[in-house]
Coordinates of C-alpha atoms and ligand atoms in Angstrom, one line a residue:
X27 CA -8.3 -8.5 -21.7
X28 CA -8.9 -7.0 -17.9
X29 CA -7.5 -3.9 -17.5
X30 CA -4.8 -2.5 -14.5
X31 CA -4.1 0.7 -13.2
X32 CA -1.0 0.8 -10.7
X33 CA -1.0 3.2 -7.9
X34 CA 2.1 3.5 -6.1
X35 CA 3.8 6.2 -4.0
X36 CA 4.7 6.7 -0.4
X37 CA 3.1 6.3 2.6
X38 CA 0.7 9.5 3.6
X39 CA 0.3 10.4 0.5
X40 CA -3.3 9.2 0.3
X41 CA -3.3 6.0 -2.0
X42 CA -5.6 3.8 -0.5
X43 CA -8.6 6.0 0.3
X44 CA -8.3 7.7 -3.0
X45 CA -7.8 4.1 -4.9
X46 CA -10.5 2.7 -3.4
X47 CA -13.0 5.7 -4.0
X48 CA -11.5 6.2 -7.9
X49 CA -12.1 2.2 -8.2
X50 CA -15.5 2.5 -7.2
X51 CA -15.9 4.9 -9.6
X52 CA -15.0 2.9 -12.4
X53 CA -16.2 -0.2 -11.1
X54 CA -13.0 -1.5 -11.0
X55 CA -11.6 -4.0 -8.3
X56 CA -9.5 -2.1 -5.8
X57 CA -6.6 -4.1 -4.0
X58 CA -4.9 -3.0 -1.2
X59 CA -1.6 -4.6 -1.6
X60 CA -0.2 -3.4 2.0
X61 CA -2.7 -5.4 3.2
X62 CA -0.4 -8.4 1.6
X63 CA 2.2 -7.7 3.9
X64 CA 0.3 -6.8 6.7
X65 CA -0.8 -10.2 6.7
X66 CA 2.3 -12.2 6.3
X67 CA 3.7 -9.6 9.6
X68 CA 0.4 -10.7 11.6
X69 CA 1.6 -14.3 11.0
X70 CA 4.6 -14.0 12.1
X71 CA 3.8 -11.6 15.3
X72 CA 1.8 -14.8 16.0
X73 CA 4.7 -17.1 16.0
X74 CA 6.4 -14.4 17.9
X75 CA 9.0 -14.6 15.8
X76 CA 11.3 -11.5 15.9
X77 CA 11.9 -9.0 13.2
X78 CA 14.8 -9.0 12.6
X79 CA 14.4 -13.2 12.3
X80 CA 15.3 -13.7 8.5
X81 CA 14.7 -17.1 8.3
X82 CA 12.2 -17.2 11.1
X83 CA 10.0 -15.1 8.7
X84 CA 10.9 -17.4 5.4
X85 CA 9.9 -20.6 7.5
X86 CA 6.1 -19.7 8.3
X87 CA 5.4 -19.0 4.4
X88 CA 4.9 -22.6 3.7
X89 CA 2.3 -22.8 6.8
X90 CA 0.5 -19.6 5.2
X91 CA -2.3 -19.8 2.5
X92 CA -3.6 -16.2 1.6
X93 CA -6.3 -15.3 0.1
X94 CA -8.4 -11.9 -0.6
X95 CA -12.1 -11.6 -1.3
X96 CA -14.7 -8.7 -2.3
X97 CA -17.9 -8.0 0.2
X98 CA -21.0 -6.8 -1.8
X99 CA -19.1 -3.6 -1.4
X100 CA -16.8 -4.0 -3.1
X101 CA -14.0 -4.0 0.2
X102 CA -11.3 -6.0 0.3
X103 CA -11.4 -9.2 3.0
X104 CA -8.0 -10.2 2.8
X105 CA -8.1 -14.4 4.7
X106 CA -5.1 -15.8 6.5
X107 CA -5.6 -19.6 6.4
X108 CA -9.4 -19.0 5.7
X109 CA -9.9 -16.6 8.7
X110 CA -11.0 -12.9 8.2
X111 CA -8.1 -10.8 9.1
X112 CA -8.9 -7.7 7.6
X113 CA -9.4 -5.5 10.9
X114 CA -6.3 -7.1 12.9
X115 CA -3.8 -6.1 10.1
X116 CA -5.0 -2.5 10.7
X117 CA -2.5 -2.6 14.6
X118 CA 0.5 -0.5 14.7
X119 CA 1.6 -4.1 15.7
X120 CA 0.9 -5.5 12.4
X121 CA 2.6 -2.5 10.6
X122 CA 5.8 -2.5 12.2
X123 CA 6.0 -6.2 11.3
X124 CA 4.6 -5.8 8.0
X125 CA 7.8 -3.2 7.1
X126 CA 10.0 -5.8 8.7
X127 CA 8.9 -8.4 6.2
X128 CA 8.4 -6.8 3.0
X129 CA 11.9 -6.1 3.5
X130 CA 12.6 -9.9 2.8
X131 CA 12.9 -11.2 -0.6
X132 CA 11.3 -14.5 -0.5
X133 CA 8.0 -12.6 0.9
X134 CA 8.2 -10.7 -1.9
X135 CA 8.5 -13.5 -4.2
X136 CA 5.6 -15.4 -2.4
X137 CA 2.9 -12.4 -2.7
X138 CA 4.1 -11.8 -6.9
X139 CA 2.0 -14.5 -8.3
X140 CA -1.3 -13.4 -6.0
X141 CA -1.5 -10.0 -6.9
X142 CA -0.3 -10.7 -10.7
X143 CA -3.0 -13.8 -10.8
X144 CA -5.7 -10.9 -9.6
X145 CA -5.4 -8.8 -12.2
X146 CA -5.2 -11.4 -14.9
X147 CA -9.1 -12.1 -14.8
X148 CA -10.2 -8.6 -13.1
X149 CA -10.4 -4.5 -14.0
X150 CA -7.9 -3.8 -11.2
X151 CA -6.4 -0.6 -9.5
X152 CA -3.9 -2.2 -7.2
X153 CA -1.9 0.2 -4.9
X154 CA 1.5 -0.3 -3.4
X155 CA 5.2 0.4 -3.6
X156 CA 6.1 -1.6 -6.6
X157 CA 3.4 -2.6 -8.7
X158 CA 4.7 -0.8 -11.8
X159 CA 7.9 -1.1 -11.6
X160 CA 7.4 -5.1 -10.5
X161 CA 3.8 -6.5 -10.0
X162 CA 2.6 -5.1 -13.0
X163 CA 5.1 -3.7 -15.6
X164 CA 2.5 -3.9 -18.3
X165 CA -0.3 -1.8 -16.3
X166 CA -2.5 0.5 -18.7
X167 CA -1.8 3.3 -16.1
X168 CA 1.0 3.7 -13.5
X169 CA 0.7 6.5 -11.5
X170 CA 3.3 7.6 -9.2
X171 CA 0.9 9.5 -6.1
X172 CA 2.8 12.2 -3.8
X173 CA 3.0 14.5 -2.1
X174 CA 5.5 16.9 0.0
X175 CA 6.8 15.4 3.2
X176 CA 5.3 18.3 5.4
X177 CA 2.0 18.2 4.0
X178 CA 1.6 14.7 4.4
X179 CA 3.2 15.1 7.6
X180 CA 0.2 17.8 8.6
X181 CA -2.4 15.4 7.2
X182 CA -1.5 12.7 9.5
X183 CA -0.9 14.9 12.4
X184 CA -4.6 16.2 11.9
X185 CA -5.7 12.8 11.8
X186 CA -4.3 12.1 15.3
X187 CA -5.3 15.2 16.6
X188 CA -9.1 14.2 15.8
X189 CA -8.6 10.5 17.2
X190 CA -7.3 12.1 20.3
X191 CA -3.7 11.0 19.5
X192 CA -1.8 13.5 21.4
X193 CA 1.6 14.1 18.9
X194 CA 3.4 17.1 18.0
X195 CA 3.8 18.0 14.2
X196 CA 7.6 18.4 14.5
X197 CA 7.8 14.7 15.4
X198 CA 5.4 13.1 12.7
X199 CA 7.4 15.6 9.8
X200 CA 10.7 13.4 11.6
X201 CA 8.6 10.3 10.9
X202 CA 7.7 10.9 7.5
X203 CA 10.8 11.8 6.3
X204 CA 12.4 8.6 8.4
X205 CA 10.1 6.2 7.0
X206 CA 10.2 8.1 3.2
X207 CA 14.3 7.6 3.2
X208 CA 14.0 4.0 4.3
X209 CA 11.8 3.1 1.3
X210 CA 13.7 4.8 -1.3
X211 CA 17.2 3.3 0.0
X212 CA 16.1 -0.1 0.8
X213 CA 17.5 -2.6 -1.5
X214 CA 15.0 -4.4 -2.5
X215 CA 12.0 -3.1 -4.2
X216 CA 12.9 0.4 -3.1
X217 CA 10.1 3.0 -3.5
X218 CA 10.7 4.8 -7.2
X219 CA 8.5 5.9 -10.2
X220 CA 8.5 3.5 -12.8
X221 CA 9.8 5.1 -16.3
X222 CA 6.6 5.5 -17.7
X223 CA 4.1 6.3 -14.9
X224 CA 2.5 9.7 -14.1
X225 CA 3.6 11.6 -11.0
X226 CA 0.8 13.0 -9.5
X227 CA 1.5 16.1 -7.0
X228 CA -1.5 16.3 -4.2
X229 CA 0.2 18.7 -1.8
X230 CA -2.0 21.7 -3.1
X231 CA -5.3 19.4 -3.5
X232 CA -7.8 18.7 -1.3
X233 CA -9.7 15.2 -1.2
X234 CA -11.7 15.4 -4.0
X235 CA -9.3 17.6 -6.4
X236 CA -7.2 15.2 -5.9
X237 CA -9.5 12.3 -6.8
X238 CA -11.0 14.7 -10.0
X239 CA -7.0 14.7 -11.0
X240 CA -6.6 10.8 -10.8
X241 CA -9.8 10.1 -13.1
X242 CA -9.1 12.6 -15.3
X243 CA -5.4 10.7 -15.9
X244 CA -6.7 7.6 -16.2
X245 CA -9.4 8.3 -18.4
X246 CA -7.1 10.6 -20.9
X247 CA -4.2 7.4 -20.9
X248 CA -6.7 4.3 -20.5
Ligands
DC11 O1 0.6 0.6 2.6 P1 0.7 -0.1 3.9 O2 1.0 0.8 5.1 O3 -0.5 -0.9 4.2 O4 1.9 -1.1 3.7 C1 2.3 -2.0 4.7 C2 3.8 -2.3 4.5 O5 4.0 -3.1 3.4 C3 4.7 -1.0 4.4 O6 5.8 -1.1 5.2 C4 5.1 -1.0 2.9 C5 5.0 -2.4 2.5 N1 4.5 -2.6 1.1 C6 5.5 -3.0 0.2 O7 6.6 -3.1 0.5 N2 5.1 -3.2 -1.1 C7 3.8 -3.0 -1.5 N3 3.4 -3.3 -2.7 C8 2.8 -2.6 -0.5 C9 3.2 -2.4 0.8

């Protein structure tokens, strides 16, 4: 029997670059199931087709095969009709659309039997929005990863301030907070612990306290 550990939590709060590092760790798979949408949202900025397109969205999934492979490394290469589209997923282009169409049911539906087929024959820590309340309700250990709005705020604001985005921290905090009540109200698949999962706190941690904290949970509930 493979084992899963579910990683969910809202954006900023550090889940992928913690999962990844914490799955290397254990040697356990890491998937990146943003990277799901992303790629559905590339497809259809392709087709142009507009966001708020419903059905426009629903049409390309029967043009789209998906699949997601491992380098040596153990990174994800996630392929859109067998091409590589692991770096073009990473646009703000992408992301706006990759919102847009997580929002949609039938995309949802479309990406369950990928990510739940992954973890059937693999040691898995798969991060997301819903994978313990939804992907994986039967996943060893769900952890629910947070952290306050302003110190994820401050993170990403230090982030842009070392790429040379020019931002002010007032306006990213807006952001955050924006995006955070968007996911928790949506209707479908809304951003909540699941029952049994862990909540993690990371607003007092830095990188690798918080990555200490995650393998000591798993390890004490695996
Ligand atoms: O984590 P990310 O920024 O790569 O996610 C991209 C988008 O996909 C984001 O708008 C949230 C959404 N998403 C989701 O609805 N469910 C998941 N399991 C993962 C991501």
């Amino acid at each position: 029997m493979s084992i899963a550990i579910a990683i969910d939590g809202p954006a900023g709060a550090g889940k992928s670059t913690l999962s990844r590092k914490v799955a290397e760790e254990l040697s356990f798979i890491y998937v990146d199931t943003g990277a799901l949408y992303r790629t559905i949202g590339l497809a259809a900025a392709r087709k142009n087709i507009n966001k708020e397109d419903t059905n426009g969205i629903v049409s390309i999934l029967s043009e789209i095969k998906i699949e997601l492979a491992f380098n040596d490394e153990g990174a994800q290469i996630v392929l859109l009709n067998g091409e590589d589209v692991s770096g073009l997923i990473r646009t703000p282009e992408a992301s706006m659309y990759a919102s847009a169409v997580s929002a949609v049911p039938e995309v949802r539906a479309f990406l369950l039997d990928l990510q739940r087929n992954i973890a059937k024959s693999e040691n898995v820590i798969m991060d997301g929005r819903d994978i313990g309340t939804v992907v994986l309700p039967d996943a060893k250990v769900k952890i629910f990863l947070t952290a306050s709005a302003e110190t994820r705020a401050m993170r990403r604001y230090k982030e842009n301030i070392e790429k040379g985005i020019d931002c002010r921290y007032e306006e990213v905090l807006r952001d955050v907070n924006e995006r955070d009540y968007k996911d928790i109200h949506r209707d479908i698949a809304p951003l909540k612990p699941a029952d049994d999962s862990i909540t993690l706190d990371t607003s007092e941690l830095d990188f690798e306290g918080s990555k200490q904290l995650i393998l000591k949970t798993i390890k004490e509930n695996i």
